[in-house]
mmCIF file of C-alpha atoms and ligand atoms in Angstrom:
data_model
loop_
_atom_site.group_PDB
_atom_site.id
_atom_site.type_symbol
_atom_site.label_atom_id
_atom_site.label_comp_id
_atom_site.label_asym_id
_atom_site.label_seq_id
_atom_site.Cartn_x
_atom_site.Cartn_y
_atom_site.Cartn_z
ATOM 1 C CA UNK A 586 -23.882 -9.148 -5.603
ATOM 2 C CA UNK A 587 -21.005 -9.966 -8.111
ATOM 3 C CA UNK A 588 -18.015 -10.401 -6.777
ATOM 4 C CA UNK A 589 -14.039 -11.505 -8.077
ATOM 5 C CA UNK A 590 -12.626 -14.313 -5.596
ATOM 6 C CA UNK A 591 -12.425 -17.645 -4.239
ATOM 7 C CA UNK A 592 -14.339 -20.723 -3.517
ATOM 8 C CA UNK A 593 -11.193 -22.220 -1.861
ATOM 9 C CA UNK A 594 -8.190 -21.056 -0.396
ATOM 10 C CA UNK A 595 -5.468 -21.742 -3.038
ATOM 11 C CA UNK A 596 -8.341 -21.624 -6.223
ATOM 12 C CA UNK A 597 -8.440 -19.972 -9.614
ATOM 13 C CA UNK A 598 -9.665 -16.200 -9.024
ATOM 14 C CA UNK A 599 -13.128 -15.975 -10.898
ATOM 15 C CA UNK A 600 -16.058 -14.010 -11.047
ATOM 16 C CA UNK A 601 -18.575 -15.032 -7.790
ATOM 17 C CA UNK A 602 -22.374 -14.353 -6.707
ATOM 18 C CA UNK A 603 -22.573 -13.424 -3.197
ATOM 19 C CA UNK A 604 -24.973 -12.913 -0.816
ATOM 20 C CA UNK A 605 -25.144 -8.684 -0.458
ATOM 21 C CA UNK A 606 -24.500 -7.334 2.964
ATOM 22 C CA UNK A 607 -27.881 -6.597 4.914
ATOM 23 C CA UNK A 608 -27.928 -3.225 6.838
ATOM 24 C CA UNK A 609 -25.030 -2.221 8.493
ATOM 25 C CA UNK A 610 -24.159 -2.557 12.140
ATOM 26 C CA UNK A 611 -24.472 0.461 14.041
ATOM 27 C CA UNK A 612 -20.488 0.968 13.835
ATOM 28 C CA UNK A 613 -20.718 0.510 9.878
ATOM 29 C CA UNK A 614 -21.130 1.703 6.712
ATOM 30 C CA UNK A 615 -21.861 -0.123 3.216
ATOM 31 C CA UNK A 616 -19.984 1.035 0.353
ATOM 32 C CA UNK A 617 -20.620 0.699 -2.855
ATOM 33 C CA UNK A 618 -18.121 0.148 -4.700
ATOM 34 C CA UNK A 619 -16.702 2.405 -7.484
ATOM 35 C CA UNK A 620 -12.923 0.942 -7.510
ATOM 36 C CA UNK A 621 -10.683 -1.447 -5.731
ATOM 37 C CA UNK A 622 -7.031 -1.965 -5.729
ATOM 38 C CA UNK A 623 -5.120 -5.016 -7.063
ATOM 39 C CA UNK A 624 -1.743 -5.772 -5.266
ATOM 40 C CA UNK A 625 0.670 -8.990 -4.647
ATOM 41 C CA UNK A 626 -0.377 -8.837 -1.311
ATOM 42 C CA UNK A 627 -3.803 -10.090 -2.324
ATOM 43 C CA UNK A 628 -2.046 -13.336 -3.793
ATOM 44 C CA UNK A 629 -1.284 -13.969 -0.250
ATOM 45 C CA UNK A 630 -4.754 -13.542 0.912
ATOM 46 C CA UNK A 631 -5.769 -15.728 -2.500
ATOM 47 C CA UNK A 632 -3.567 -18.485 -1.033
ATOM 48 C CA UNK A 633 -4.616 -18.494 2.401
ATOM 49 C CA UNK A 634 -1.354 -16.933 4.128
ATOM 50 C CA UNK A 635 -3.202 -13.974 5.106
ATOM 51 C CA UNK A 636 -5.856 -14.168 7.145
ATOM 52 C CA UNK A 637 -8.418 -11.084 6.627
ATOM 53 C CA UNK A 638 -11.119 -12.584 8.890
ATOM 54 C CA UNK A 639 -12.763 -14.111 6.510
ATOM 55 C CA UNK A 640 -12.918 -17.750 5.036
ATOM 56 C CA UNK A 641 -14.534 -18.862 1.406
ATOM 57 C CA UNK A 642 -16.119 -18.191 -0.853
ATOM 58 C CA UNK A 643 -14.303 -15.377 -0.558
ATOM 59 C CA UNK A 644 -14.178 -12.079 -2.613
ATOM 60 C CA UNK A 645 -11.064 -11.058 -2.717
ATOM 61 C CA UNK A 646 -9.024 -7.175 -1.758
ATOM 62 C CA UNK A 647 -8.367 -5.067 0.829
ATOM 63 C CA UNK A 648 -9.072 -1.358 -0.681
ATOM 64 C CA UNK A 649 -10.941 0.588 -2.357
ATOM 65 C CA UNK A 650 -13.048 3.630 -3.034
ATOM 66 C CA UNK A 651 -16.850 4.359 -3.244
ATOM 67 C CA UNK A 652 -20.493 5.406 -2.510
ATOM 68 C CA UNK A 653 -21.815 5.453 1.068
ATOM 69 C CA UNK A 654 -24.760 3.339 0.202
ATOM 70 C CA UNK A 655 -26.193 2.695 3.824
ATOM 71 C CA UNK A 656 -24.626 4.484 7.304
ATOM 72 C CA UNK A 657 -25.216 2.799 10.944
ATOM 73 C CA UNK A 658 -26.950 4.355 13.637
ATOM 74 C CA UNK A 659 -24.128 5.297 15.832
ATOM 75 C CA UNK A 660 -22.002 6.395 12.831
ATOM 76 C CA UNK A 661 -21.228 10.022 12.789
ATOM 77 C CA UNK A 662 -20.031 11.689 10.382
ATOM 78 C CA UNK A 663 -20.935 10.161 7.100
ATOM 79 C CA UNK A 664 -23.647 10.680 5.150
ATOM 80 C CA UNK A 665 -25.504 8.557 2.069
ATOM 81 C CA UNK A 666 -23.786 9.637 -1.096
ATOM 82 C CA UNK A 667 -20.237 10.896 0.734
ATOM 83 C CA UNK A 668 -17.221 9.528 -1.303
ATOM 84 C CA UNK A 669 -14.638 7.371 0.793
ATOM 85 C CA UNK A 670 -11.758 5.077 0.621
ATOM 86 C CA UNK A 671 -11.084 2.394 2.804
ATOM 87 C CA UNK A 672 -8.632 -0.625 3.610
ATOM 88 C CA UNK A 673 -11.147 -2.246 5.849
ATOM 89 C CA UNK A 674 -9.571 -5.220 7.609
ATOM 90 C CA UNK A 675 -10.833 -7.893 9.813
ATOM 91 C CA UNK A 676 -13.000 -7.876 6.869
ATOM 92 C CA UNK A 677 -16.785 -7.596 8.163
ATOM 93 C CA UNK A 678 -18.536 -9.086 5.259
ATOM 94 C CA UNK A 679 -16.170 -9.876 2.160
ATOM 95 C CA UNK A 680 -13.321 -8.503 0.778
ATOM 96 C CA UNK A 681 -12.989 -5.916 -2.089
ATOM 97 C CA UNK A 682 -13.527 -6.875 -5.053
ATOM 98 C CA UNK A 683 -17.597 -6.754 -5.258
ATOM 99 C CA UNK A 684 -20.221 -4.377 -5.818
ATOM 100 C CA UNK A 685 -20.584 -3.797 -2.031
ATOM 101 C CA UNK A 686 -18.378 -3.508 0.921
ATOM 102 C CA UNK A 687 -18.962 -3.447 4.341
ATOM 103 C CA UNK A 688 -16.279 -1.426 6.812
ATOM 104 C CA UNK A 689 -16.309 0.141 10.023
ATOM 105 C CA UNK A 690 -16.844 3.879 9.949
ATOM 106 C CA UNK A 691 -13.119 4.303 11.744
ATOM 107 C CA UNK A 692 -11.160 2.736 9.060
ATOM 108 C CA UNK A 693 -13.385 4.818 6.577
ATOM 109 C CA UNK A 694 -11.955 8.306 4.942
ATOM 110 C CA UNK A 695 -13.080 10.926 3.168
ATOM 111 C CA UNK A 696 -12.175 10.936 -0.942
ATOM 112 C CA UNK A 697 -11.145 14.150 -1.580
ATOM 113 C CA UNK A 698 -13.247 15.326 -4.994
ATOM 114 C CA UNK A 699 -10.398 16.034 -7.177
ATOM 115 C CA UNK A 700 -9.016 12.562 -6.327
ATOM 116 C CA UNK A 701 -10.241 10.358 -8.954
ATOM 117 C CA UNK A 702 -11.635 7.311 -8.226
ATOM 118 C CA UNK A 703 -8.972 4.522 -9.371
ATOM 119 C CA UNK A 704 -6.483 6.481 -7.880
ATOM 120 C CA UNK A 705 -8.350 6.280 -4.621
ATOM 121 C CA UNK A 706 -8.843 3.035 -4.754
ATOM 122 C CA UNK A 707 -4.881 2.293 -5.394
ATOM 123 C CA UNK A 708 -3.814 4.348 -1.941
ATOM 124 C CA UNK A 709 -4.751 3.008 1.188
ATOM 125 C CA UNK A 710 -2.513 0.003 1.511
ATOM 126 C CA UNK A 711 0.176 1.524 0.015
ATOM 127 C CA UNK A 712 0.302 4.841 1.563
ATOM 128 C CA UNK A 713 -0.910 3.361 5.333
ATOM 129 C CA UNK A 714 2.184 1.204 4.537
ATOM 130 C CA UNK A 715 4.577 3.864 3.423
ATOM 131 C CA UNK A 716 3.422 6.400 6.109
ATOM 132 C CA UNK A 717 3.528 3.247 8.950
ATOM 133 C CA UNK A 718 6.823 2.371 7.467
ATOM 134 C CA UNK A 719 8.720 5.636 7.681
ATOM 135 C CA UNK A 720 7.540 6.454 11.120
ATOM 136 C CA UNK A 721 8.820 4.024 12.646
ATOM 137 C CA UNK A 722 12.628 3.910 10.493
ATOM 138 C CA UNK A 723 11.964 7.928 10.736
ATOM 139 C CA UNK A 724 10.031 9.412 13.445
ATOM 140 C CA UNK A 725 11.595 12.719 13.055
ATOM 141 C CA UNK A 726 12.491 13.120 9.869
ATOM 142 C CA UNK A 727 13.292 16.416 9.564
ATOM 143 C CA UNK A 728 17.603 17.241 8.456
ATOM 144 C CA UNK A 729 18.059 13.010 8.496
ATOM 145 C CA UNK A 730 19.327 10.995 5.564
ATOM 146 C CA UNK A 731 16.493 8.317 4.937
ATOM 147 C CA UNK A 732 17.231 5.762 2.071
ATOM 148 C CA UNK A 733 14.524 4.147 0.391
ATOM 149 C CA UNK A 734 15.460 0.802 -1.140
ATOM 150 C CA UNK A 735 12.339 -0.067 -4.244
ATOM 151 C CA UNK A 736 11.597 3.572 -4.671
ATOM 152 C CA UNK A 737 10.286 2.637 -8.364
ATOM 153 C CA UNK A 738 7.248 0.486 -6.800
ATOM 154 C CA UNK A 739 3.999 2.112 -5.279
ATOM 155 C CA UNK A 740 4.987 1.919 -1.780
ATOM 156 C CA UNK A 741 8.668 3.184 -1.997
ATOM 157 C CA UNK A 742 7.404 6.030 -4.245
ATOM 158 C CA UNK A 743 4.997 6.766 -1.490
ATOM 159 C CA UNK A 744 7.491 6.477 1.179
ATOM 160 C CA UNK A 745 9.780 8.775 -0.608
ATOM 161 C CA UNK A 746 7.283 11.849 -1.015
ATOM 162 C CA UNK A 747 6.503 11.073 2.491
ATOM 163 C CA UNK A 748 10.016 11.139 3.702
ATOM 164 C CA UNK A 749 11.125 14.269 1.676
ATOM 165 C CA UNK A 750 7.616 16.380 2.642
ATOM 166 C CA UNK A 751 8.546 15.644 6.093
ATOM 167 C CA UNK A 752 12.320 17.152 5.198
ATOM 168 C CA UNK A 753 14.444 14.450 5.137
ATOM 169 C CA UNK A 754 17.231 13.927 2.513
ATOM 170 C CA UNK A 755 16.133 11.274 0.377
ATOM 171 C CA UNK A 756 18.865 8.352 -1.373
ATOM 172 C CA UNK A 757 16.511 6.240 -3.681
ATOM 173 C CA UNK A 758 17.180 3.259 -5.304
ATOM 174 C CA UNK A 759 15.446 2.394 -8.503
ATOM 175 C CA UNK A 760 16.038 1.343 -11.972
ATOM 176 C CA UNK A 761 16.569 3.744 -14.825
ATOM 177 C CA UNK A 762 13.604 3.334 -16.231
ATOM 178 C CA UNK A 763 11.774 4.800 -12.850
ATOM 179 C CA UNK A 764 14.930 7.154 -11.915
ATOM 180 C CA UNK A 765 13.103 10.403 -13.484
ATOM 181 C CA UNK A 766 9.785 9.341 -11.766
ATOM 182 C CA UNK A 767 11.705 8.876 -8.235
ATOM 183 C CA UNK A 768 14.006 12.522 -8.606
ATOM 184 C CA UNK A 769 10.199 13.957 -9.369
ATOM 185 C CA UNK A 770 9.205 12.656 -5.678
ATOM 186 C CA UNK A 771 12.001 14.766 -4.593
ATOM 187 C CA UNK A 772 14.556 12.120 -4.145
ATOM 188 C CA UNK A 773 18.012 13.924 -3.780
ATOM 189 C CA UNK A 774 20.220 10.693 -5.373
ATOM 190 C CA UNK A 775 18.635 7.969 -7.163
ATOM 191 C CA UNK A 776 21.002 4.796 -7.466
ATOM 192 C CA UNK A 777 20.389 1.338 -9.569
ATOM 193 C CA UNK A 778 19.917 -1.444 -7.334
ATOM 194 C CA UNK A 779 21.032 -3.637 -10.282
ATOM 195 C CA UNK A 780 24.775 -2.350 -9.250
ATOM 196 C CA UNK A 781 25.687 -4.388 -6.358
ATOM 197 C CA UNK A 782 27.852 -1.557 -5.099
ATOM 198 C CA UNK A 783 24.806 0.643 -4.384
ATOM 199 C CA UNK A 784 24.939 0.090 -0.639
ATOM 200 C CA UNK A 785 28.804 1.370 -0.716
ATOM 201 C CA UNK A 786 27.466 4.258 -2.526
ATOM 202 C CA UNK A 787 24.124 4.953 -0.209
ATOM 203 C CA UNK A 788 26.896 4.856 2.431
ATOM 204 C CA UNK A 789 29.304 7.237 0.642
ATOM 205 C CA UNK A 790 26.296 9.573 -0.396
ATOM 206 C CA UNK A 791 25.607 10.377 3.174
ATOM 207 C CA UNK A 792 27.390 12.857 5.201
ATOM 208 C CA UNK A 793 30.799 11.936 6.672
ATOM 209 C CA UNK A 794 30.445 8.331 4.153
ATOM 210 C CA UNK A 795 28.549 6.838 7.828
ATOM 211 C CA UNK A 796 25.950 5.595 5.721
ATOM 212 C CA UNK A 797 21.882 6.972 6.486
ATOM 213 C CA UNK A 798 20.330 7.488 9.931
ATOM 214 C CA UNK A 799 17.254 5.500 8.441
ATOM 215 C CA UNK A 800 16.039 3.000 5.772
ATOM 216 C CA UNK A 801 12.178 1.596 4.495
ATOM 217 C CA UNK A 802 12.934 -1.341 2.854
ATOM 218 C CA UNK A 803 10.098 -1.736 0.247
ATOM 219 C CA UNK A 804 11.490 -4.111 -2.245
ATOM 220 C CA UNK A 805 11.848 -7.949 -1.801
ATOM 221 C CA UNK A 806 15.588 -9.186 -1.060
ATOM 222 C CA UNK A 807 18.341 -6.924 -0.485
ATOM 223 C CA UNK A 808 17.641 -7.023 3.071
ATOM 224 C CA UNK A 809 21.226 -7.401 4.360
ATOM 225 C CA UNK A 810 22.254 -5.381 1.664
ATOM 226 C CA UNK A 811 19.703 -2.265 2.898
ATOM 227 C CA UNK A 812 21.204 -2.798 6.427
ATOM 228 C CA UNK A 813 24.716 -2.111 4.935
ATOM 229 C CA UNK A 814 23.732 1.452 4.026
ATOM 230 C CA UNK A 815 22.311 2.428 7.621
ATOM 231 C CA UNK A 816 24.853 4.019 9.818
ATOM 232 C CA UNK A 817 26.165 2.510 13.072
ATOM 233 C CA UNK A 818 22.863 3.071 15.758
ATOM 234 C CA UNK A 819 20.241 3.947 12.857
ATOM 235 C CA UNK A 820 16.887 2.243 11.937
ATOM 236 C CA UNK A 821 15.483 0.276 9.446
ATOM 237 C CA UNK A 822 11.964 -0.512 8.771
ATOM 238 C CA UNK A 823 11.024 -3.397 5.847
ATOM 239 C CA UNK A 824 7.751 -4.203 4.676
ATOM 240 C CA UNK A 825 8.253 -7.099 3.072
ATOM 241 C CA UNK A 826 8.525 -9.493 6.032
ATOM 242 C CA UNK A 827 12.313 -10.559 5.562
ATOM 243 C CA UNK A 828 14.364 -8.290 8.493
ATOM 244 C CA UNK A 829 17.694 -8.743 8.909
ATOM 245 C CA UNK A 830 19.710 -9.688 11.477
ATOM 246 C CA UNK A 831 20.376 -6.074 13.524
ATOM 247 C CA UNK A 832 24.156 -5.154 13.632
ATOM 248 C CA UNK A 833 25.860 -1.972 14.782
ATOM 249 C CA UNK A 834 22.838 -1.075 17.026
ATOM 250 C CA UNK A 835 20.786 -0.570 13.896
ATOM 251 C CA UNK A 836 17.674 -1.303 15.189
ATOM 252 C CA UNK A 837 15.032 -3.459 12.637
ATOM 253 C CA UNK A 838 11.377 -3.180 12.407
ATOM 254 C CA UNK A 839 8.879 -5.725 10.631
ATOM 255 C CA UNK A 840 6.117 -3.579 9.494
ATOM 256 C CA UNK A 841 2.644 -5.206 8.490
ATOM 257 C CA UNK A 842 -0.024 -2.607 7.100
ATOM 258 C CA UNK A 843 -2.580 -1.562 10.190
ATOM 259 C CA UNK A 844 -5.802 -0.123 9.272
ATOM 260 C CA UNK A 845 -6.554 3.264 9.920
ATOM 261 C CA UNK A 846 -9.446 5.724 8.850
ATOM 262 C CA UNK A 847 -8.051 8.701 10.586
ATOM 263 C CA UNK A 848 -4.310 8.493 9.171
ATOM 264 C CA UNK A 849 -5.930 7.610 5.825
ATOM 265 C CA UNK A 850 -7.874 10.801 5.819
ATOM 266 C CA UNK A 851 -4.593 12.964 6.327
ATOM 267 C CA UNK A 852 -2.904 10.821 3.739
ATOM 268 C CA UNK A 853 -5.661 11.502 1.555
ATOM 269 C CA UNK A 854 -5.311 15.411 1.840
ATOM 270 C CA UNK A 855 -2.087 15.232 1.006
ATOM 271 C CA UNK A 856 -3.316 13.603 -2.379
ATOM 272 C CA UNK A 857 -5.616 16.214 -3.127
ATOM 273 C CA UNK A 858 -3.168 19.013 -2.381
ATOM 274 C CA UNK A 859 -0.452 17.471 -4.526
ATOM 275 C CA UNK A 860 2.240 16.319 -1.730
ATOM 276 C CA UNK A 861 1.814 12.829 -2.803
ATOM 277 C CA UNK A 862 1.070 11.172 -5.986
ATOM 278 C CA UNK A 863 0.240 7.602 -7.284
ATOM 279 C CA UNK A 864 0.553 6.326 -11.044
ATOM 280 C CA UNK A 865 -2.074 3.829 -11.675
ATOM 281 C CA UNK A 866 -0.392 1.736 -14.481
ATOM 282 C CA UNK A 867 -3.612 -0.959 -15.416
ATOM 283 C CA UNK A 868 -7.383 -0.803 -14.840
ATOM 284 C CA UNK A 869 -9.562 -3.887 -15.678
ATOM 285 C CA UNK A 870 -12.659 -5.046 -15.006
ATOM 286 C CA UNK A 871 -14.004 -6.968 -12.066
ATOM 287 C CA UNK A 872 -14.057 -9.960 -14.671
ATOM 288 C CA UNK A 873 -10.573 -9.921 -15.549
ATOM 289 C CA UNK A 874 -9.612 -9.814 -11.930
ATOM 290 C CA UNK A 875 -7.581 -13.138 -12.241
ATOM 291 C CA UNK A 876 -5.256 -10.902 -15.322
ATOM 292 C CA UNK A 877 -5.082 -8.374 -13.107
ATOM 293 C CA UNK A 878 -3.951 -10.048 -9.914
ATOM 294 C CA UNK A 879 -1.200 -12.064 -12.326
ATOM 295 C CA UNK A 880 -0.161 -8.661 -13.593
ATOM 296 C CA UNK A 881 -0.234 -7.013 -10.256
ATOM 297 C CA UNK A 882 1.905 -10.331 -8.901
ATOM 298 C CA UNK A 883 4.691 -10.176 -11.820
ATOM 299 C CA UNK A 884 4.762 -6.437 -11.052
ATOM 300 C CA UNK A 885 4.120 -5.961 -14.779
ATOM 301 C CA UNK A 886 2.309 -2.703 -14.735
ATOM 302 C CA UNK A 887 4.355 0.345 -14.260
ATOM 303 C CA UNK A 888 2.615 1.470 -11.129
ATOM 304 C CA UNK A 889 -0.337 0.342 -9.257
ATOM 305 C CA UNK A 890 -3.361 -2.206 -10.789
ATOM 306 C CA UNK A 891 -7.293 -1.053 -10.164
ATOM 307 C CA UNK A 892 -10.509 -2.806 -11.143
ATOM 308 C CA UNK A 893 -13.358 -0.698 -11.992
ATOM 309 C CA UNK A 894 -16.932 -1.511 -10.984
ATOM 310 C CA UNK A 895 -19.459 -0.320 -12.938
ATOM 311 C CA UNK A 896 -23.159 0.091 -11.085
HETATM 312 N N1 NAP B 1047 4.020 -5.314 4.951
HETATM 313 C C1 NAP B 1047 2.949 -4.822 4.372
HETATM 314 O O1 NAP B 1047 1.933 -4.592 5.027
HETATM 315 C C2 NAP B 1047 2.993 -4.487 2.905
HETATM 316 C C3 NAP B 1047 2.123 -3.549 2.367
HETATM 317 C C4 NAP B 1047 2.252 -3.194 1.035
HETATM 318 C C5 NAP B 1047 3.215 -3.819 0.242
HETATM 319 N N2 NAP B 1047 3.992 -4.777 0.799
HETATM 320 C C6 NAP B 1047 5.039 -5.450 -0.010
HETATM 321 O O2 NAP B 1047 5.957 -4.466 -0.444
HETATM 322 C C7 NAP B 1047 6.490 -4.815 -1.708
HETATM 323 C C8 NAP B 1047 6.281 -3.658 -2.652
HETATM 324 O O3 NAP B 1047 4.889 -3.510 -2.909
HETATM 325 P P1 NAP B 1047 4.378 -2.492 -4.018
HETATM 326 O O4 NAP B 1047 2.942 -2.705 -4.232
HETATM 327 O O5 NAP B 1047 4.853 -1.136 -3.687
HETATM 328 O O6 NAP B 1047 5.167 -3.072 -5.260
HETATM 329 P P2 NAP B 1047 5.156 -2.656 -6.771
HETATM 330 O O7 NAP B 1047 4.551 -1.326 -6.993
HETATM 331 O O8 NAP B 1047 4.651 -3.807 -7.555
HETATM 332 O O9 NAP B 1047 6.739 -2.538 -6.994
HETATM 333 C C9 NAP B 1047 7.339 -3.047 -8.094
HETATM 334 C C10 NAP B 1047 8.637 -2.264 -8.295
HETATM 335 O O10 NAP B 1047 9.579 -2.556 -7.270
HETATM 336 C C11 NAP B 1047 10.887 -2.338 -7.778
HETATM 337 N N3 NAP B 1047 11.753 -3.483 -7.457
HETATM 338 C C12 NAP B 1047 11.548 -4.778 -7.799
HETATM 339 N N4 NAP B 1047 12.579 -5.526 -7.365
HETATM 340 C C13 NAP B 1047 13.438 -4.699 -6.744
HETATM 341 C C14 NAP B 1047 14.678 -4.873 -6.101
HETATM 342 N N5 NAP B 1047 15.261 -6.069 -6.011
HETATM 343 N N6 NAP B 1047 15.267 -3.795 -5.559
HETATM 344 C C15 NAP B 1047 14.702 -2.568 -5.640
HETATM 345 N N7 NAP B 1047 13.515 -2.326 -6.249
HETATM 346 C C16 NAP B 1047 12.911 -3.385 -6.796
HETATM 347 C C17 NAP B 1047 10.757 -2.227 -9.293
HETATM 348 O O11 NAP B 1047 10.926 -0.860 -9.599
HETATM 349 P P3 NAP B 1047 11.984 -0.352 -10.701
HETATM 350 O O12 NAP B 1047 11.125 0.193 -11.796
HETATM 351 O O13 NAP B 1047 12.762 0.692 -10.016
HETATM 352 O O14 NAP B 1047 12.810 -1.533 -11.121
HETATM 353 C C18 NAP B 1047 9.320 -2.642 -9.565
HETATM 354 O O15 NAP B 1047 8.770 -1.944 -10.664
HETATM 355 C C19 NAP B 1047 5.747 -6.100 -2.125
HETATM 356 O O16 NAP B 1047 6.560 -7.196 -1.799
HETATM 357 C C20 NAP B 1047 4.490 -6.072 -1.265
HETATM 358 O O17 NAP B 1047 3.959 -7.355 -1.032
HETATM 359 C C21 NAP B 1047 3.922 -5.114 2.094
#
């Protein structure tokens, strides 16, 4: 099958022939492939720093959306032909990026069919991190200040329709050029994070000037900075594997993205029924995936990066 990856930890991403998966465990499915998601995170797979389970020659990614091609014998549920999304790590067979993809039925979800296909393929990462993220900065929500600090990338835009559907009181930051996009997520007060005053103002925005109850931290640096704007006892949760030191009784939470079918699938609904939203900003491909992960890296589109497999 053709593939986008490795031959060697730390090589040039090019286009590979792999061997296709054979038929699937009796916990699997095979997917094939319609669209897969293109994020930094995959550099760090590309230079060996995250392990997925699998070694080279390696096709790179850890989401997508697609076909059921082939369904297990103790998989219920699925059918051939059912439309799913998946970040499917330990990787069973190789990683994203190919024409075929082998996952366990339980990190598997439904596509909804209004969700269209690169859009699918864009969400699972980002919205199992988001939704991970805020629960555990957040896990009631509800009449709490929660600040999101990167609101203008995928994940903090996720985290911030997450946050506000679950009725929290949302302070953003974000650059002007995303503020409209991050006050349409329902973000109460947007703030540049170019002004190094914004945690002073995060602080002051909140009731009483104590700063929020809760923070998701999904931009790199800033970390100390983020922890200025929580209020004495609150919680912040980064994603971006840099916590800082907890003072005040703020407690600090390192998240790393689980996979999870069943949270996925309710995530999912809530992308069909317009709750949350994702703006794919680039689509190449499977050949160009070496453009697109550079893109995806410098953060040069203006939201998330897809290949498209064509069958
Ligand atoms: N721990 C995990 O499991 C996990 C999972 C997913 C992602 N991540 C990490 O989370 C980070 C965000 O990922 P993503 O895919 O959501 O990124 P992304 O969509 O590429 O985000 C890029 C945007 O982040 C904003 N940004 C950049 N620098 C910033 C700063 N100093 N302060 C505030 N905002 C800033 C910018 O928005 P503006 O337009 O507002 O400037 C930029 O357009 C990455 O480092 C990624 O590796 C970790």
């Amino acid at each position: 099958m053709r593939a986008a990856g490795v031959d060697a930890f730390g090589g040039d991403v090019r286009v590979l022939e792999l061997a296709a998966p054979v038929s699937p465990a009796p916990d699997e499915l095979v997917i094939s492939v319609c669209a897969a998601g293109v994020g930094n995170w995959d550099e760090i797979v590309r230079v060996g720093e995250w392990d997925v389970g699998r070694k080279p020659p390696l096709a790179l990614g850890v989401e997508a959306a697609g076909v059921v091609a082939a369904v297990g014998e103790e998989v219920p549920g699925f059918a051939l032909g059912d439309e799913v999304l998946t970040h499917p790590l330990p990787l069973r067979h190789q990683g994203t990026w190919a024409e075929l993809l082998v996952a366990p039925a339980a990190l598997v979800a439904r596509k909804p069919a209004a969700v269209p296909w690169d859009t699918a393929a864009a969400f699972p990462v980002p919205a199992l991190t988001a939704d991970q993220a805020l629960s555990e900065a957040a896990p009631s929500p509800a009449g709490e200040w929660v600040l999101v600090h990167g609101a203008g990338g995928v994940t903090g835009g996720l985290a911030v329709q997450l946050a506000v559907a679950r009725g929290a009181t949302v302070v953003a930051t974000a650059s002007p050029s995303s503020e409209s996009r991050v006050r349409d997520y329902g973000a109460g007060v947007v703030l540049d994070y170019h002004d190094p005053d914004w945690p002073a103002r995060v602080r002051a925005a909140a009731p009483g000037g104590r700063g929020v109850d809760a923070a998701v931290k999904a931009a790199r640096g800033g970390a100390a900075s983020a922890l200025q704007a929580v209020a004495d006892d609150g919680r912040l949760a980064t994603i971006t594997g840099d916590p800082p030191t907890p003072e005040r009784g703020v407690t600090v939470a390192n998240i790393y993205v689980e996979a999870d079918g069943e949270r996925l699938a309710g995530l999912a609904e809530s992308l069909e029924d317009g709750r949350l939203s994702l703006n794919v900003g680039a689509r190449f491909a499977l050949a160009d995936a070496a453009t697109a992960l550079q893109g995806a890296v410098t953060g040069r589109a203006a939201g998330a990066t897809v290949l498209t497999v064509p069958h």
